[in-house]
Short mmCIF file of N, CA and C in Angstrom, two decimals:
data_model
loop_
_atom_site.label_atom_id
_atom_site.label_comp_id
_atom_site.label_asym_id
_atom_site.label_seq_id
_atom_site.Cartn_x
_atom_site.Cartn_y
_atom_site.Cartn_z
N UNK A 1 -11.50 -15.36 24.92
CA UNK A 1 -10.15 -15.90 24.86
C UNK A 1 -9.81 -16.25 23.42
N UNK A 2 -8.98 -15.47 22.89
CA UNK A 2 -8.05 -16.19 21.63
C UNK A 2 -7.32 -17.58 21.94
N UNK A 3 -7.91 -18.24 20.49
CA UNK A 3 -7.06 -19.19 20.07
C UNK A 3 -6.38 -19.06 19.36
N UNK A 4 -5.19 -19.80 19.46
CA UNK A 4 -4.15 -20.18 18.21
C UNK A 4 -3.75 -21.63 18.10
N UNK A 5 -4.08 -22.49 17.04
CA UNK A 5 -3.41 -23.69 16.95
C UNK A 5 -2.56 -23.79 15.67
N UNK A 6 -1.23 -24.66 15.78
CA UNK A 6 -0.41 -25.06 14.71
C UNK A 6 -0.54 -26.29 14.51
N UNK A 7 -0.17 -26.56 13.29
CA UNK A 7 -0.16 -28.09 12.92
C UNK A 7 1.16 -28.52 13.73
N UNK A 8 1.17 -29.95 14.82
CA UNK A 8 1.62 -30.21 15.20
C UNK A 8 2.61 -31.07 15.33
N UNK A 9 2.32 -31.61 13.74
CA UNK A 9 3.62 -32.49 13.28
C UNK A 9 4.69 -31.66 12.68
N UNK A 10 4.51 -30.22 12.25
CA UNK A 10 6.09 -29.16 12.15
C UNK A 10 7.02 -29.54 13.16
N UNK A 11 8.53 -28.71 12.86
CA UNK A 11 9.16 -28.45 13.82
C UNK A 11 8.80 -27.40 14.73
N UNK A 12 9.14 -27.33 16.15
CA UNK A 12 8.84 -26.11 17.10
C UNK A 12 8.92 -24.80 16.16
N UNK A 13 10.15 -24.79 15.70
CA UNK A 13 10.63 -23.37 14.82
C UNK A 13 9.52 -22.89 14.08
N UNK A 14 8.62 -23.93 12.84
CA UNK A 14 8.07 -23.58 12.39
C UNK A 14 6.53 -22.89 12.93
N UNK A 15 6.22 -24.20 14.19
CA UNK A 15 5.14 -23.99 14.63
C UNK A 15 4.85 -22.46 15.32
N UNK A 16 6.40 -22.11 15.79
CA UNK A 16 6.27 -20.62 16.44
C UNK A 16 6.23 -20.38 15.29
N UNK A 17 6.93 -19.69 14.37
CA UNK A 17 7.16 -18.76 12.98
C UNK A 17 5.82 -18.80 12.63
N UNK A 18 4.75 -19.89 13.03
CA UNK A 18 3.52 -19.48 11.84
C UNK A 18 2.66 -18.92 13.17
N UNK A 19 2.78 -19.27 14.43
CA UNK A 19 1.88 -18.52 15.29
C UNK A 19 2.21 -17.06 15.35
N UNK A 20 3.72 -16.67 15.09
CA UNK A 20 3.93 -15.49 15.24
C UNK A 20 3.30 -14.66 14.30
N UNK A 21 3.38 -15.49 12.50
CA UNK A 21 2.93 -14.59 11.79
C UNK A 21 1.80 -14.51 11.70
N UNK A 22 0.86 -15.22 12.38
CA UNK A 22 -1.06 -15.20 12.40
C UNK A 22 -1.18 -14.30 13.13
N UNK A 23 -0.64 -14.33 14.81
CA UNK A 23 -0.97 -13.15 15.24
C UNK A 23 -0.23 -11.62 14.86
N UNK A 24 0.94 -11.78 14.14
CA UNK A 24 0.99 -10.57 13.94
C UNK A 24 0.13 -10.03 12.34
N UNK A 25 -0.06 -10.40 11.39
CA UNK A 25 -1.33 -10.52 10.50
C UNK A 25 -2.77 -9.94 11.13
N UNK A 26 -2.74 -10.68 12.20
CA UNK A 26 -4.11 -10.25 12.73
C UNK A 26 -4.06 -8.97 13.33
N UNK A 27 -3.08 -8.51 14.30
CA UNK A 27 -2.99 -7.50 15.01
C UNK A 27 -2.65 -6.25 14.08
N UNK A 28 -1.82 -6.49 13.21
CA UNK A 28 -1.91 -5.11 11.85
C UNK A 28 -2.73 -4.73 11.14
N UNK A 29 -3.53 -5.83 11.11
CA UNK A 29 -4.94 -5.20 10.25
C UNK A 29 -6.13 -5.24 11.48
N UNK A 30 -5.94 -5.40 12.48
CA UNK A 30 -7.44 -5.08 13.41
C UNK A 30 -8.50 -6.48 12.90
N UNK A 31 -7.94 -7.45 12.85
CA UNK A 31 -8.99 -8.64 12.36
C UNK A 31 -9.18 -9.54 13.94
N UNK A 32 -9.98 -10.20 13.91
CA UNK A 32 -10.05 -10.98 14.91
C UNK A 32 -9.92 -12.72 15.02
N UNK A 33 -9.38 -12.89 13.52
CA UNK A 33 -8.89 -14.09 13.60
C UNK A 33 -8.70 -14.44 12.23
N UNK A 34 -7.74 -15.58 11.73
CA UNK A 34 -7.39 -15.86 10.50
C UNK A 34 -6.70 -17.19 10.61
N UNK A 35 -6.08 -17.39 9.27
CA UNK A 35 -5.25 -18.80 9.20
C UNK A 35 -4.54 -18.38 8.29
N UNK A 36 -3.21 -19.72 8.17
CA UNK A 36 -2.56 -19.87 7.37
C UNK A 36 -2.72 -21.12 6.76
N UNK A 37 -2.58 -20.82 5.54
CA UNK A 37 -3.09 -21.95 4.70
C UNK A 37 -1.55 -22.50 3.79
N UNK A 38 -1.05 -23.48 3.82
CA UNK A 38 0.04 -23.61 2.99
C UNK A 38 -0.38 -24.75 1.74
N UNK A 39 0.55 -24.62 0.46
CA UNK A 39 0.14 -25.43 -0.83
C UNK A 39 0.82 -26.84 -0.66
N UNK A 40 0.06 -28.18 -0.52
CA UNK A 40 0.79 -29.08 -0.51
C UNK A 40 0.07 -30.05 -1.82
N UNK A 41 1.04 -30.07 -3.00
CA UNK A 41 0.81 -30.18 -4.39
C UNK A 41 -0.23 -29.68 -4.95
N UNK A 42 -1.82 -29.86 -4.72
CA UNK A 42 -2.90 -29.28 -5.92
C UNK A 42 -3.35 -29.05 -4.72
N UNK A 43 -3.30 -28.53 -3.45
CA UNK A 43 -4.06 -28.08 -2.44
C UNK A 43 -3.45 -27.45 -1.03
N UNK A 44 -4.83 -26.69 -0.49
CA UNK A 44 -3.95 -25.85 0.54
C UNK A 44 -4.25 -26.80 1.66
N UNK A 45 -3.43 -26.22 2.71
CA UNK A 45 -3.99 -27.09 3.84
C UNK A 45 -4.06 -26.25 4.86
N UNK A 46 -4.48 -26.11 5.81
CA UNK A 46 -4.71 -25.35 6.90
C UNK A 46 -3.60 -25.72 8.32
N UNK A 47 -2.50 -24.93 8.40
CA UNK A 47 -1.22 -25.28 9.18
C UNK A 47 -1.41 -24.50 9.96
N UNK A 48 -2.29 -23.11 10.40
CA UNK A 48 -2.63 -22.50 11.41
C UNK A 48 -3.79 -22.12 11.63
N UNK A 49 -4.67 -21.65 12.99
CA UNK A 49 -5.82 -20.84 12.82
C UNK A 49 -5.83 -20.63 14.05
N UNK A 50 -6.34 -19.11 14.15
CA UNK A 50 -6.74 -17.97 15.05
C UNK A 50 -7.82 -17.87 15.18
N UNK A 51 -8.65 -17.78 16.47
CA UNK A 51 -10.23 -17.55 16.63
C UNK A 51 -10.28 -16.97 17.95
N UNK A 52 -11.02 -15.97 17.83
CA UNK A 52 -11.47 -15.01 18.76
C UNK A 52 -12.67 -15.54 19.59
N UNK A 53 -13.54 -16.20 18.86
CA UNK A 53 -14.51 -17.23 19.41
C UNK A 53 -14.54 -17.93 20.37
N UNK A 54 -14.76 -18.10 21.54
CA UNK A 54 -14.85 -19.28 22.25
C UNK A 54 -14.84 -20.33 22.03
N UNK A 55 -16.55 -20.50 21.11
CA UNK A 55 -16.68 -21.67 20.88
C UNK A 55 -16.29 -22.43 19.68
N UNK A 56 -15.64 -21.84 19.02
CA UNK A 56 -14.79 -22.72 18.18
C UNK A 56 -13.63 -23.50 18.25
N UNK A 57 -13.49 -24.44 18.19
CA UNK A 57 -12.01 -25.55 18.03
C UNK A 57 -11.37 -25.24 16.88
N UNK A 58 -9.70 -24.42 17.30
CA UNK A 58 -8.94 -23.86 16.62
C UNK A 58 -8.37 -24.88 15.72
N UNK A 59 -8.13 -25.88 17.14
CA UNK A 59 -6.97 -27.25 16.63
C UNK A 59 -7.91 -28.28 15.44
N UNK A 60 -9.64 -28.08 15.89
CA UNK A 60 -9.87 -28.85 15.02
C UNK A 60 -10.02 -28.94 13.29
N UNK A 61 -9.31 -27.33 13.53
CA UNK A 61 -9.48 -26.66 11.72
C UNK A 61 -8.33 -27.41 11.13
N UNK A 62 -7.27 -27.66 12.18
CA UNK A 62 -5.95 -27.86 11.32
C UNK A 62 -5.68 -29.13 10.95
N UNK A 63 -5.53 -28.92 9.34
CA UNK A 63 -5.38 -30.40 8.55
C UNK A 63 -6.47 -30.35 7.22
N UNK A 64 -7.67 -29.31 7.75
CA UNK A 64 -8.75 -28.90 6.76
C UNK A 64 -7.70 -28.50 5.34
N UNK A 65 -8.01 -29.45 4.20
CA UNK A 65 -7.46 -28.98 2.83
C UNK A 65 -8.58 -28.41 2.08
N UNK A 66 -8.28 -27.78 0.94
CA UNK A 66 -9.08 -27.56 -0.59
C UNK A 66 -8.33 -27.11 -1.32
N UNK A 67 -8.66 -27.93 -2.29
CA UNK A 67 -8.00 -27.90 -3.56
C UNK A 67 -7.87 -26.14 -4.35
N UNK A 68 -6.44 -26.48 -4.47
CA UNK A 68 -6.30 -25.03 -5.40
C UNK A 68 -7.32 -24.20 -6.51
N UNK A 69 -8.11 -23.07 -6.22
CA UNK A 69 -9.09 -22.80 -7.14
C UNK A 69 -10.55 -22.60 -6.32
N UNK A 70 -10.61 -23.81 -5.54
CA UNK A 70 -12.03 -23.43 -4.20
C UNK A 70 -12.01 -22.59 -3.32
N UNK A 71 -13.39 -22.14 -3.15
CA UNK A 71 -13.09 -21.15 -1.94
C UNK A 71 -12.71 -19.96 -2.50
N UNK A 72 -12.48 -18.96 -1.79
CA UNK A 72 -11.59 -17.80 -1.86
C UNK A 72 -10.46 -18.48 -1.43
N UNK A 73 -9.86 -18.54 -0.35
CA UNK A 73 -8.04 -18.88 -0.44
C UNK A 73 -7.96 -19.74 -1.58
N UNK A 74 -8.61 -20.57 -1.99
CA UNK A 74 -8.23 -21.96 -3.23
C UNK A 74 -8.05 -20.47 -4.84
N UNK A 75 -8.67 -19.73 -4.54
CA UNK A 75 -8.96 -18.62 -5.75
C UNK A 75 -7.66 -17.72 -5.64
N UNK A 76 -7.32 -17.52 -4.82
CA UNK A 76 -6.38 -16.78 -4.31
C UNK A 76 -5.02 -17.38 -4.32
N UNK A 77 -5.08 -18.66 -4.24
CA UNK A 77 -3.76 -19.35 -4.29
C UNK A 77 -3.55 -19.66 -5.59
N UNK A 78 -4.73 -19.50 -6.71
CA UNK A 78 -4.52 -20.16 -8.02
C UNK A 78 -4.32 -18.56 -8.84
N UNK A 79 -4.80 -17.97 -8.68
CA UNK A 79 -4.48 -16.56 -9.09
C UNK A 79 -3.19 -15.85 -8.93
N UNK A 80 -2.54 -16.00 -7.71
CA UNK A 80 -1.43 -15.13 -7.09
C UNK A 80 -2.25 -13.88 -6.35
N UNK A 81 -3.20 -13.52 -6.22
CA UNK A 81 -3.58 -12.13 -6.51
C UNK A 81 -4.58 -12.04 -4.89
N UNK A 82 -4.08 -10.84 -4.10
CA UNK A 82 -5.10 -11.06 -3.04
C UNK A 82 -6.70 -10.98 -3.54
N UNK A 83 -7.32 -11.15 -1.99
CA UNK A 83 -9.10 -10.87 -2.13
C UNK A 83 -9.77 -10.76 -1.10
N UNK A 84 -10.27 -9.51 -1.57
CA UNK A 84 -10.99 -8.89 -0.28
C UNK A 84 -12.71 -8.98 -0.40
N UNK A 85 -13.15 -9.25 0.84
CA UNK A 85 -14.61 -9.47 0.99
C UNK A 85 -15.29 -8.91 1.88
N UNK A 86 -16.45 -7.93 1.45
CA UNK A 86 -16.51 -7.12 2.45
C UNK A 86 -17.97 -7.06 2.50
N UNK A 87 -18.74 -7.58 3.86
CA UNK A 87 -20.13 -7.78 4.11
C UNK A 87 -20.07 -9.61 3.68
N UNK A 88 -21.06 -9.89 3.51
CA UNK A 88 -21.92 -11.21 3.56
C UNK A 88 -21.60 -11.68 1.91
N UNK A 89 -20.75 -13.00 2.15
CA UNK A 89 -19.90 -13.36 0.84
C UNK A 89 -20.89 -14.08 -0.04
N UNK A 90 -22.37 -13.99 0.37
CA UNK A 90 -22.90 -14.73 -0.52
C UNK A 90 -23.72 -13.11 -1.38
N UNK A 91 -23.46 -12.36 -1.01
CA UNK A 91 -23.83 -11.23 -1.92
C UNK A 91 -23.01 -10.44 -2.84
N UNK A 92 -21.20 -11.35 -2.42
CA UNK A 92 -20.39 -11.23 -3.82
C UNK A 92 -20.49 -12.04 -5.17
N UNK A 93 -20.63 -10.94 -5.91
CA UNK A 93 -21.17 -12.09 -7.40
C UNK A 93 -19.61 -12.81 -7.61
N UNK A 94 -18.59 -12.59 -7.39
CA UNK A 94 -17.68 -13.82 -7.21
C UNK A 94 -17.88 -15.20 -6.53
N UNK A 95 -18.70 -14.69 -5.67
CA UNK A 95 -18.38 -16.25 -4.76
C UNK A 95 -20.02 -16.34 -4.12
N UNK A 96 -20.66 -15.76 -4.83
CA UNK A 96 -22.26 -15.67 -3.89
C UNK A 96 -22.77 -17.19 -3.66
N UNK A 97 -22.38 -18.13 -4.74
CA UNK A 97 -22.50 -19.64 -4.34
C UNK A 97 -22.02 -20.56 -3.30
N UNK A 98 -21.02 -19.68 -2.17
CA UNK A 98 -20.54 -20.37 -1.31
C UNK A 98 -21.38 -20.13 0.07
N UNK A 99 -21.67 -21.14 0.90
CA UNK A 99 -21.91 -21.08 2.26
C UNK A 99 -21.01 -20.38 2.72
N UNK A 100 -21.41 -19.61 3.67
CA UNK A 100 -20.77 -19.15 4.88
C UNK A 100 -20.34 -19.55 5.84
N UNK A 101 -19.40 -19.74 6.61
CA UNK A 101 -18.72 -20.42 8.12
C UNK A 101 -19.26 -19.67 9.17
N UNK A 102 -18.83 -18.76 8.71
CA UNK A 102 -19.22 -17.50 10.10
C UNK A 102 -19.40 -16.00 9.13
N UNK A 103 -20.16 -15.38 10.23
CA UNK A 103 -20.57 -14.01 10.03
C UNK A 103 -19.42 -13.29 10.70
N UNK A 104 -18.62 -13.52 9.32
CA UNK A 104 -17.66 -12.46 9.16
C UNK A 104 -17.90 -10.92 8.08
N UNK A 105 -17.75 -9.88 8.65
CA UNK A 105 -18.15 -8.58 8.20
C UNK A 105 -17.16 -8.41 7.08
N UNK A 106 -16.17 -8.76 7.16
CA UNK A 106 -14.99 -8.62 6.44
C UNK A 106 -13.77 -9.04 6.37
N UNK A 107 -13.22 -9.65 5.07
CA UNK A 107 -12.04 -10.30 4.86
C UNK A 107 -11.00 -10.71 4.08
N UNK A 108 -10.17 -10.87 3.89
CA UNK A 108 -9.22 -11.13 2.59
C UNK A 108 -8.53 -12.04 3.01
N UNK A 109 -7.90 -12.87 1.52
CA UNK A 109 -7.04 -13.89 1.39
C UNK A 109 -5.94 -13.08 0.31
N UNK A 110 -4.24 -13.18 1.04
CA UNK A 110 -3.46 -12.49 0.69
C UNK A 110 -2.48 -13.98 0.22
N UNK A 111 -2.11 -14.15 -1.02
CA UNK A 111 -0.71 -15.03 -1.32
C UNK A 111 0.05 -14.95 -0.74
N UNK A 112 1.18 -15.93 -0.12
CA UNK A 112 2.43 -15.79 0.18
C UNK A 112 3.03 -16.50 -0.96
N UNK A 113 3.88 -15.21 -1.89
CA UNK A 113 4.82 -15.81 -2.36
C UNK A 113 6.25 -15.35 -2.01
N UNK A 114 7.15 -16.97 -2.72
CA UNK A 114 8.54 -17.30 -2.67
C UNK A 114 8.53 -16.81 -4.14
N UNK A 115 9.29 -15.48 -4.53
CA UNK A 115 9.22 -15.10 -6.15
C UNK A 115 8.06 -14.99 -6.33
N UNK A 116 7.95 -15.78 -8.29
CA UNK A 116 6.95 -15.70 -8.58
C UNK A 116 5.41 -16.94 -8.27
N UNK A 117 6.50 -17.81 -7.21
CA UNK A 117 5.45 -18.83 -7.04
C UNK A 117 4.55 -18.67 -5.23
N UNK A 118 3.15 -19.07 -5.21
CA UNK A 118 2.36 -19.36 -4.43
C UNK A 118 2.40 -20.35 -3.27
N UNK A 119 3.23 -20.07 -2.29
CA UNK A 119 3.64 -21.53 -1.31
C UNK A 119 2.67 -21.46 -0.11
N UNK A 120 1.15 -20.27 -0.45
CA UNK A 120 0.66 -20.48 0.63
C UNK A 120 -0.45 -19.09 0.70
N UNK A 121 -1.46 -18.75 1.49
CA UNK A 121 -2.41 -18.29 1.81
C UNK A 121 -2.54 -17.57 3.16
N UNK A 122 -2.31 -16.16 3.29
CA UNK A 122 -2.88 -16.03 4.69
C UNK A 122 -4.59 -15.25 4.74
N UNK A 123 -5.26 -15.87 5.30
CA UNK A 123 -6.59 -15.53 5.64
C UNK A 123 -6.76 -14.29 7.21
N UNK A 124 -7.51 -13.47 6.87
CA UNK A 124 -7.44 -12.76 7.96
C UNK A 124 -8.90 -12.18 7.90
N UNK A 125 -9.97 -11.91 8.76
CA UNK A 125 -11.24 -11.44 9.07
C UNK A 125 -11.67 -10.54 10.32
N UNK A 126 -12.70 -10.21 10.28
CA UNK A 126 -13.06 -9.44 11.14
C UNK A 126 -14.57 -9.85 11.15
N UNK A 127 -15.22 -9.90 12.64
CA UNK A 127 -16.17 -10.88 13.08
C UNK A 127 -16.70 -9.94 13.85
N UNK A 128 -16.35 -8.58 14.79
CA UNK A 128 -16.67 -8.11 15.76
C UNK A 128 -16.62 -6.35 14.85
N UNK A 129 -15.86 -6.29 14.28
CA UNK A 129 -15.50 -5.06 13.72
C UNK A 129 -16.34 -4.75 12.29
N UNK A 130 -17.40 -3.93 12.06
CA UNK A 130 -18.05 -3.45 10.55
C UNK A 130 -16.66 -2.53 10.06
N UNK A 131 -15.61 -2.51 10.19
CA UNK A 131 -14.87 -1.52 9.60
C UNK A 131 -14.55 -2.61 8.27
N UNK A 132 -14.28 -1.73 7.26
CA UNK A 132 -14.30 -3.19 5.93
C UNK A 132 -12.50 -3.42 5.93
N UNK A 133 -12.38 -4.14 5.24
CA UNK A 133 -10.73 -4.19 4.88
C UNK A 133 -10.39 -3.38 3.48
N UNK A 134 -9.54 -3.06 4.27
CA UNK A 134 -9.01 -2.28 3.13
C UNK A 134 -7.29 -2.65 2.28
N UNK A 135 -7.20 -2.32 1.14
CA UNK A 135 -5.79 -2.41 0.43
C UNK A 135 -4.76 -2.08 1.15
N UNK A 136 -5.00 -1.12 2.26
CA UNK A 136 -3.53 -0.98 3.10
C UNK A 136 -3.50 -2.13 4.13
N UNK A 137 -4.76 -2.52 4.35
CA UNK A 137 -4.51 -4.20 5.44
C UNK A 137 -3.99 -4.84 4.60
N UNK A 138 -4.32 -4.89 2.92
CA UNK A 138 -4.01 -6.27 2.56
C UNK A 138 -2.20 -6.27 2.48
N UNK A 139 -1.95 -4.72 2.00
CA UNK A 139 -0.57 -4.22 1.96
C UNK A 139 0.55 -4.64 2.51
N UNK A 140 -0.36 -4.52 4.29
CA UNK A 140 0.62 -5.22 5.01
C UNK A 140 1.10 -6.69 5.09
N UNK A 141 -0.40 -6.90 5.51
CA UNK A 141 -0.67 -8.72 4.98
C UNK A 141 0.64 -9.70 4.51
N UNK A 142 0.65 -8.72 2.94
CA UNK A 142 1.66 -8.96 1.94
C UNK A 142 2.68 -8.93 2.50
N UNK A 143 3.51 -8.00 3.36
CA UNK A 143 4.74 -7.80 3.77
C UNK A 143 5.05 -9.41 4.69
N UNK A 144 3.69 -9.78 5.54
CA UNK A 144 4.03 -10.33 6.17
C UNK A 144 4.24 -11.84 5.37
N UNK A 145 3.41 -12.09 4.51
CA UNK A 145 3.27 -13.28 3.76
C UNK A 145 4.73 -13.31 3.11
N UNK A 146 5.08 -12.47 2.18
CA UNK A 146 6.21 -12.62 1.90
C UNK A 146 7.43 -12.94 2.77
N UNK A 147 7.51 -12.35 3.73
CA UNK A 147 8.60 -13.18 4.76
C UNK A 147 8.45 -14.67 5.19
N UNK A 148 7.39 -14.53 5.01
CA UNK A 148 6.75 -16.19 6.07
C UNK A 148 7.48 -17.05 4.77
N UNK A 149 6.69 -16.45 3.38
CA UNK A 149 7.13 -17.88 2.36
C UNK A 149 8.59 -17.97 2.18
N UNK A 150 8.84 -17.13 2.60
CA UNK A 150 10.93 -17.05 2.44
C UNK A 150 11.62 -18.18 3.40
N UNK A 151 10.63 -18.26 4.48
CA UNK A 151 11.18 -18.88 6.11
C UNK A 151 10.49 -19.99 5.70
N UNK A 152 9.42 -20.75 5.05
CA UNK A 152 8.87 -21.89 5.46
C UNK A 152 9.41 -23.09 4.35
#
């Protein structure tokens, strides 16, 4: 069973608009679960998440911050610039210093920007699937991020 939780102090509007755009994020690139991460001053915060998992608590991700620069999304939100990860992230010499959450095969963190600025992060993975991600997932990604930061 998929989860989806929103942060629940939004308005309804928003809370649909960001479930819509997680699952549709997820379903264009074949991932099996992701988040949206939005910038609130020097950090992101986690306003949605998708899990394919059972046993994970969707709702209990939301509210999880890190500071702009940590992480891949924190790298990704301070850059502008997507990032893709493909196999076991501690064998990317970018980020080989980070623990792992889950044995995810593959994944990227795509910007949502408003212009030229960063109002946010969508995360998207694949947990069940060895197919890697590729630049046309992140492609789309983008299409979708960019609408979202226009609407939020």
């Amino acid at each position: 069973m998929v989860k989806v939780a929103v942060d629940d102090k939004l308005s309804l509007e928003k809370q649909s608009l960001l479930k819509l755009a997680l699952n549709l994020a997820c379903e264009l690139s074949g991932s099996d679960g992701g988040s949206i991460m939005t910038v609130v001053g020097e950090n992101l915060f986690m306003s949605a998440y998708k899990s394919s998992d059972p046993s994970v608590d969707s709702a209990g991700k939301i509210g999880i911050t890190l500071k702009i620069g940590e992480r891949v999304a924190g790298r990704c939100a301070q850059t502008g610039e997507p990032i893709i990860i493909v196999g076991d992230i501690s064998k990317d010499s970018r980020f080989g210093a980070l623990k792992k959450f889950h044995e995810i095969k593959s994944g990227a963190s795509v910007p949502m920007k408003k212009g030229a600025q960063v109002v946010g992060v969508i995360n998207i993975n694949r947990l069940m699937s060895a197919a890697p991600m590729s630049q046309d997932d992140v492609d789309v990604i983008s299409i979708v991020g960019k609408n979202l930061a226009e609407l939020i």
